[in-house]
């Protein structure tokens, strides 16, 4: 083993995604002396503007939104002690079905091989031991999440450098507890209609299919504060509405599916770096 530090690379679609599903592991492993690299694929320009103005509404300035969200992302990285931030700066594609999906230069319209080649360069530079990204459906069907998955898996195939690869997920039991907690807290929580409820029921995985459960309870405050750093998107970050204590109680374990491994570490596991140290 040489002097190169153990390295975790998380590939995410938008500013704020890093905090939601991986804020805990990024903070925990940074505290353990592991180099943490965040790759954010888009500029977040389809997010809310100041005052909550929505994309397509009068006064929504995508360039200004992208600048603000970059500043928020840098603040989040500071909270999580992320070692290195890399931005691919593709245009945010918006939600599935939005006209912005078809915009030239949007991430969704970018050829996978082009995005993968750029990401592969970063992988060759940082040589991550562990890479984390989304599953093939981008966890919930967002086009930029799907595209982040595609370019990550293609870049991994191009480089062949990484010992362990994970997809983020959430146990179905946690999804049920989250809804219950929001109702109990009295937060402004609207029950989904039957179609939405059916779609939500398909998010995540049955508990027994999850390979990796990482306890990040000790870093619940950092994860909450990293999400809060994305204040311009606060209307959409419903996790913040439950308060830090309840948030940490519910979100203190981050879960993954291991899809590639060269270490032989036994499953289930409680450490993304099991078998590497």
CSV table of C-alpha atoms in Angstrom, one decimal:
chain,number,residue,atom,x,y,z
A,1,UNK,CA,0.0,0.0,0.0
A,2,UNK,CA,1.4,3.4,-0.9
A,3,UNK,CA,0.8,6.8,0.7
A,4,UNK,CA,-2.4,7.4,-1.3
A,5,UNK,CA,-5.2,8.0,1.2
A,6,UNK,CA,-8.3,5.8,1.2
A,7,UNK,CA,-10.8,7.7,-1.0
A,8,UNK,CA,-14.6,7.9,-1.2
A,9,UNK,CA,-16.2,9.4,-4.4
A,10,UNK,CA,-19.9,10.3,-4.4
A,11,UNK,CA,-21.4,11.1,-7.7
A,12,UNK,CA,-24.6,13.2,-7.4
A,13,UNK,CA,-26.9,15.0,-9.8
A,14,UNK,CA,-27.6,18.4,-8.2
A,15,UNK,CA,-26.5,20.7,-5.4
A,16,UNK,CA,-28.2,19.4,-2.2
A,17,UNK,CA,-28.3,15.7,-3.3
A,18,UNK,CA,-25.0,15.1,-1.5
A,19,UNK,CA,-26.6,15.9,1.8
A,20,UNK,CA,-29.8,13.9,1.6
A,21,UNK,CA,-28.6,10.3,1.0
A,22,UNK,CA,-24.9,10.5,1.7
A,23,UNK,CA,-24.3,13.5,4.1
A,24,UNK,CA,-23.8,11.1,7.0
A,25,UNK,CA,-21.2,8.9,5.3
A,26,UNK,CA,-19.4,11.9,3.8
A,27,UNK,CA,-19.1,13.5,7.2
A,28,UNK,CA,-18.2,10.3,9.0
A,29,UNK,CA,-15.5,9.2,6.7
A,30,UNK,CA,-14.0,12.7,6.5
A,31,UNK,CA,-13.8,12.6,10.3
A,32,UNK,CA,-12.0,9.2,10.0
A,33,UNK,CA,-9.3,10.7,7.8
A,34,UNK,CA,-10.6,9.3,4.5
A,35,UNK,CA,-10.5,11.6,1.5
A,36,UNK,CA,-14.0,12.5,0.3
A,37,UNK,CA,-14.6,13.6,-3.2
A,38,UNK,CA,-18.0,14.9,-4.4
A,39,UNK,CA,-18.8,15.1,-8.1
A,40,UNK,CA,-21.9,17.2,-8.8
A,41,UNK,CA,-23.1,16.7,-12.4
A,42,UNK,CA,-25.5,19.6,-12.9
A,43,UNK,CA,-25.7,23.3,-12.1
A,44,UNK,CA,-29.1,23.0,-10.3
A,45,UNK,CA,-30.5,25.8,-12.5
A,46,UNK,CA,-34.0,24.2,-12.5
A,47,UNK,CA,-34.3,24.7,-8.8
A,48,UNK,CA,-36.3,27.4,-7.0
A,49,UNK,CA,-35.2,31.0,-7.3
A,50,UNK,CA,-35.2,33.6,-4.5
A,51,UNK,CA,-38.6,33.8,-2.9
A,52,UNK,CA,-39.5,30.3,-4.1
A,53,UNK,CA,-40.0,31.4,-7.7
A,54,UNK,CA,-40.4,28.3,-9.8
A,55,UNK,CA,-38.7,27.4,-13.1
A,56,UNK,CA,-40.7,28.9,-16.0
A,57,UNK,CA,-42.4,31.5,-13.9
A,58,UNK,CA,-41.7,35.2,-14.4
A,59,UNK,CA,-38.5,36.3,-12.5
A,60,UNK,CA,-36.9,32.8,-12.6
A,61,UNK,CA,-33.3,33.4,-13.7
A,62,UNK,CA,-31.6,30.1,-14.3
A,63,UNK,CA,-28.1,31.6,-14.3
A,64,UNK,CA,-28.7,33.4,-11.0
A,65,UNK,CA,-30.2,30.2,-9.5
A,66,UNK,CA,-27.1,28.2,-10.6
A,67,UNK,CA,-24.8,30.7,-9.0
A,68,UNK,CA,-26.7,30.7,-5.7
A,69,UNK,CA,-26.8,27.0,-5.6
A,70,UNK,CA,-23.1,26.7,-6.2
A,71,UNK,CA,-22.5,28.9,-3.2
A,72,UNK,CA,-24.9,26.8,-1.1
A,73,UNK,CA,-23.1,23.6,-2.3
A,74,UNK,CA,-19.8,25.0,-1.3
A,75,UNK,CA,-21.2,25.8,2.2
A,76,UNK,CA,-22.6,22.3,2.5
A,77,UNK,CA,-19.2,20.8,1.6
A,78,UNK,CA,-17.7,23.0,4.3
A,79,UNK,CA,-20.1,21.5,6.9
A,80,UNK,CA,-19.5,18.0,5.8
A,81,UNK,CA,-15.7,18.5,5.5
A,82,UNK,CA,-15.6,17.2,2.0
A,83,UNK,CA,-12.0,17.2,0.7
A,84,UNK,CA,-12.6,17.9,-3.0
A,85,UNK,CA,-15.6,19.2,-4.9
A,86,UNK,CA,-15.8,18.7,-8.7
A,87,UNK,CA,-18.6,20.1,-10.8
A,88,UNK,CA,-19.3,18.9,-14.3
A,89,UNK,CA,-21.7,21.9,-14.7
A,90,UNK,CA,-24.2,20.3,-17.1
A,91,UNK,CA,-27.5,22.2,-17.4
A,92,UNK,CA,-30.1,20.9,-14.9
A,93,UNK,CA,-32.7,18.9,-16.9
A,94,UNK,CA,-35.6,19.4,-14.5
A,95,UNK,CA,-38.1,16.8,-13.5
A,96,UNK,CA,-39.1,14.0,-15.9
A,97,UNK,CA,-41.4,15.4,-18.6
A,98,UNK,CA,-40.3,19.0,-18.3
A,99,UNK,CA,-39.4,20.8,-21.6
A,100,UNK,CA,-36.0,21.4,-20.1
A,101,UNK,CA,-35.3,17.7,-20.6
A,102,UNK,CA,-34.9,18.4,-24.3
A,103,UNK,CA,-32.8,21.5,-24.0
A,104,UNK,CA,-29.5,21.4,-25.8
A,105,UNK,CA,-26.7,21.0,-23.3
A,106,UNK,CA,-28.9,19.6,-20.6
A,107,UNK,CA,-27.5,16.6,-18.7
A,108,UNK,CA,-30.3,14.4,-20.0
A,109,UNK,CA,-29.3,15.2,-23.6
A,110,UNK,CA,-25.6,14.7,-23.0
A,111,UNK,CA,-24.3,11.5,-24.6
A,112,UNK,CA,-23.4,9.0,-21.9
A,113,UNK,CA,-20.0,8.3,-23.3
A,114,UNK,CA,-19.2,12.1,-23.1
A,115,UNK,CA,-20.1,12.4,-19.5
A,116,UNK,CA,-18.5,9.1,-18.6
A,117,UNK,CA,-15.2,10.2,-20.3
A,118,UNK,CA,-15.1,13.3,-18.1
A,119,UNK,CA,-15.9,11.4,-15.0
A,120,UNK,CA,-13.3,8.7,-15.8
A,121,UNK,CA,-10.7,11.5,-15.9
A,122,UNK,CA,-11.6,12.4,-12.3
A,123,UNK,CA,-11.6,8.8,-11.3
A,124,UNK,CA,-8.1,8.4,-12.7
A,125,UNK,CA,-7.0,11.5,-10.8
A,126,UNK,CA,-8.5,10.6,-7.4
A,127,UNK,CA,-8.4,6.8,-7.8
A,128,UNK,CA,-11.4,6.2,-5.5
A,129,UNK,CA,-11.5,3.0,-3.5
A,130,UNK,CA,-15.3,3.4,-3.0
A,131,UNK,CA,-17.8,5.0,-5.4
A,132,UNK,CA,-21.4,5.8,-4.5
A,133,UNK,CA,-24.1,6.8,-6.9
A,134,UNK,CA,-27.8,6.1,-7.6
A,135,UNK,CA,-29.4,2.9,-9.0
A,136,UNK,CA,-30.6,2.6,-12.6
A,137,UNK,CA,-33.9,4.4,-11.8
A,138,UNK,CA,-32.1,7.3,-10.1
A,139,UNK,CA,-33.8,6.2,-6.8
A,140,UNK,CA,-37.1,7.9,-7.8
A,141,UNK,CA,-37.0,8.5,-11.6
A,142,UNK,CA,-35.4,11.9,-11.9
A,143,UNK,CA,-33.7,12.1,-15.3
A,144,UNK,CA,-30.5,13.7,-14.0
A,145,UNK,CA,-30.2,11.0,-11.3
A,146,UNK,CA,-30.6,8.3,-14.0
A,147,UNK,CA,-28.0,10.0,-16.1
A,148,UNK,CA,-25.6,10.2,-13.2
A,149,UNK,CA,-26.0,6.5,-12.7
A,150,UNK,CA,-25.3,5.8,-16.3
A,151,UNK,CA,-22.2,7.9,-16.6
A,152,UNK,CA,-20.8,6.6,-13.3
A,153,UNK,CA,-21.2,2.9,-14.3
A,154,UNK,CA,-19.7,3.6,-17.7
A,155,UNK,CA,-16.8,5.5,-16.2
A,156,UNK,CA,-16.2,2.7,-13.7
A,157,UNK,CA,-16.0,0.2,-16.6
A,158,UNK,CA,-13.6,2.5,-18.5
A,159,UNK,CA,-11.2,2.8,-15.5
A,160,UNK,CA,-11.5,-0.5,-13.6
A,161,UNK,CA,-9.8,1.2,-10.6
A,162,UNK,CA,-12.4,1.0,-7.9
A,163,UNK,CA,-12.7,-1.8,-5.3
A,164,UNK,CA,-16.3,-1.2,-4.1
A,165,UNK,CA,-19.3,0.4,-5.7
A,166,UNK,CA,-22.6,1.2,-4.1
A,167,UNK,CA,-26.0,2.5,-5.0
A,168,UNK,CA,-27.9,4.6,-2.5
A,169,UNK,CA,-31.3,3.3,-1.4
A,170,UNK,CA,-33.7,3.4,1.5
A,171,UNK,CA,-35.4,0.5,3.3
A,172,UNK,CA,-39.2,0.4,2.9
A,173,UNK,CA,-39.5,0.2,6.7
A,174,UNK,CA,-37.8,3.6,6.9
A,175,UNK,CA,-40.1,5.1,4.3
A,176,UNK,CA,-43.1,4.0,6.4
A,177,UNK,CA,-41.6,5.4,9.6
A,178,UNK,CA,-40.9,8.7,7.9
A,179,UNK,CA,-44.5,9.3,6.9
A,180,UNK,CA,-45.6,8.4,10.5
A,181,UNK,CA,-43.1,10.7,12.0
A,182,UNK,CA,-44.2,13.6,9.8
A,183,UNK,CA,-47.8,13.1,10.8
A,184,UNK,CA,-46.9,12.9,14.5
A,185,UNK,CA,-44.8,16.0,14.4
A,186,UNK,CA,-47.7,18.1,13.1
A,187,UNK,CA,-45.6,19.3,10.2
A,188,UNK,CA,-47.3,20.6,7.1
A,189,UNK,CA,-47.5,17.1,5.6
A,190,UNK,CA,-50.0,16.4,2.9
A,191,UNK,CA,-51.0,12.8,2.5
A,192,UNK,CA,-50.3,11.6,-1.1
A,193,UNK,CA,-53.1,10.7,-3.3
A,194,UNK,CA,-53.5,6.9,-4.1
A,195,UNK,CA,-51.4,7.1,-7.3
A,196,UNK,CA,-48.6,9.0,-5.5
A,197,UNK,CA,-48.9,6.6,-2.6
A,198,UNK,CA,-48.4,3.6,-4.9
A,199,UNK,CA,-45.4,5.2,-6.5
A,200,UNK,CA,-43.9,6.0,-3.1
A,201,UNK,CA,-44.4,2.4,-2.1
A,202,UNK,CA,-42.1,1.3,-4.9
A,203,UNK,CA,-39.2,3.6,-3.8
A,204,UNK,CA,-36.4,2.0,-1.9
A,205,UNK,CA,-36.0,-1.7,-1.3
A,206,UNK,CA,-37.3,-4.4,1.1
A,207,UNK,CA,-35.0,-4.4,4.1
A,208,UNK,CA,-33.6,-7.8,3.4
A,209,UNK,CA,-32.3,-6.7,0.0
A,210,UNK,CA,-30.1,-3.9,1.5
A,211,UNK,CA,-26.5,-5.0,1.8
A,212,UNK,CA,-24.9,-2.1,3.8
A,213,UNK,CA,-26.2,-0.2,6.8
A,214,UNK,CA,-23.9,2.6,8.0
A,215,UNK,CA,-24.5,4.2,11.3
A,216,UNK,CA,-24.0,8.0,10.9
A,217,UNK,CA,-26.0,9.1,14.0
A,218,UNK,CA,-23.0,10.9,15.5
A,219,UNK,CA,-23.1,13.1,12.4
A,220,UNK,CA,-26.8,13.9,12.3
A,221,UNK,CA,-26.1,17.5,13.1
A,222,UNK,CA,-23.7,17.9,10.2
A,223,UNK,CA,-26.1,16.2,7.8
A,224,UNK,CA,-29.0,18.4,9.0
A,225,UNK,CA,-26.9,21.6,8.7
A,226,UNK,CA,-25.6,20.6,5.3
A,227,UNK,CA,-29.2,20.3,4.0
A,228,UNK,CA,-30.1,23.6,5.7
A,229,UNK,CA,-27.2,25.2,3.8
A,230,UNK,CA,-29.3,24.8,0.7
A,231,UNK,CA,-31.8,27.4,2.0
A,232,UNK,CA,-33.0,28.4,-1.5
A,233,UNK,CA,-34.6,24.9,-1.9
A,234,UNK,CA,-36.0,24.8,1.6
A,235,UNK,CA,-39.6,24.5,0.4
A,236,UNK,CA,-38.6,21.2,-1.2
A,237,UNK,CA,-36.5,19.8,1.6
A,238,UNK,CA,-39.2,18.4,3.7
A,239,UNK,CA,-36.7,16.5,5.9
A,240,UNK,CA,-35.8,19.9,7.6
A,241,UNK,CA,-39.4,20.4,8.8
A,242,UNK,CA,-39.1,17.7,11.4
A,243,UNK,CA,-36.2,19.4,13.3
A,244,UNK,CA,-32.7,18.1,14.0
A,245,UNK,CA,-33.5,15.7,16.8
A,246,UNK,CA,-36.2,13.8,14.9
A,247,UNK,CA,-34.3,14.1,11.7
A,248,UNK,CA,-31.2,12.4,13.3
A,249,UNK,CA,-33.4,9.7,14.8
A,250,UNK,CA,-34.9,8.8,11.5
A,251,UNK,CA,-32.0,9.5,9.2
A,252,UNK,CA,-29.1,8.4,11.3
A,253,UNK,CA,-28.4,5.2,9.3
A,254,UNK,CA,-27.6,5.5,5.6
A,255,UNK,CA,-28.2,2.4,3.5
A,256,UNK,CA,-26.8,1.1,0.3
A,257,UNK,CA,-26.7,-1.9,-2.1
A,258,UNK,CA,-23.2,-3.1,-2.9
A,259,UNK,CA,-23.0,-3.9,-6.6
A,260,UNK,CA,-19.3,-4.4,-7.1
A,261,UNK,CA,-16.6,-5.7,-4.7
A,262,UNK,CA,-13.1,-7.0,-4.9
A,263,UNK,CA,-12.5,-7.3,-1.2
A,264,UNK,CA,-14.6,-10.3,-0.3
A,265,UNK,CA,-16.0,-8.4,2.7
A,266,UNK,CA,-19.0,-10.4,4.2
A,267,UNK,CA,-22.5,-9.1,3.8
A,268,UNK,CA,-24.4,-7.5,5.3
A,269,UNK,CA,-21.9,-4.9,6.3
A,270,UNK,CA,-21.8,-1.7,8.3
A,271,UNK,CA,-18.9,0.0,6.7
A,272,UNK,CA,-18.4,1.1,3.1
A,273,UNK,CA,-14.7,0.5,3.6
A,274,UNK,CA,-15.0,-3.0,5.0
A,275,UNK,CA,-12.2,-5.1,3.6
A,276,UNK,CA,-10.1,-2.1,2.7
A,277,UNK,CA,-8.7,-1.3,6.2
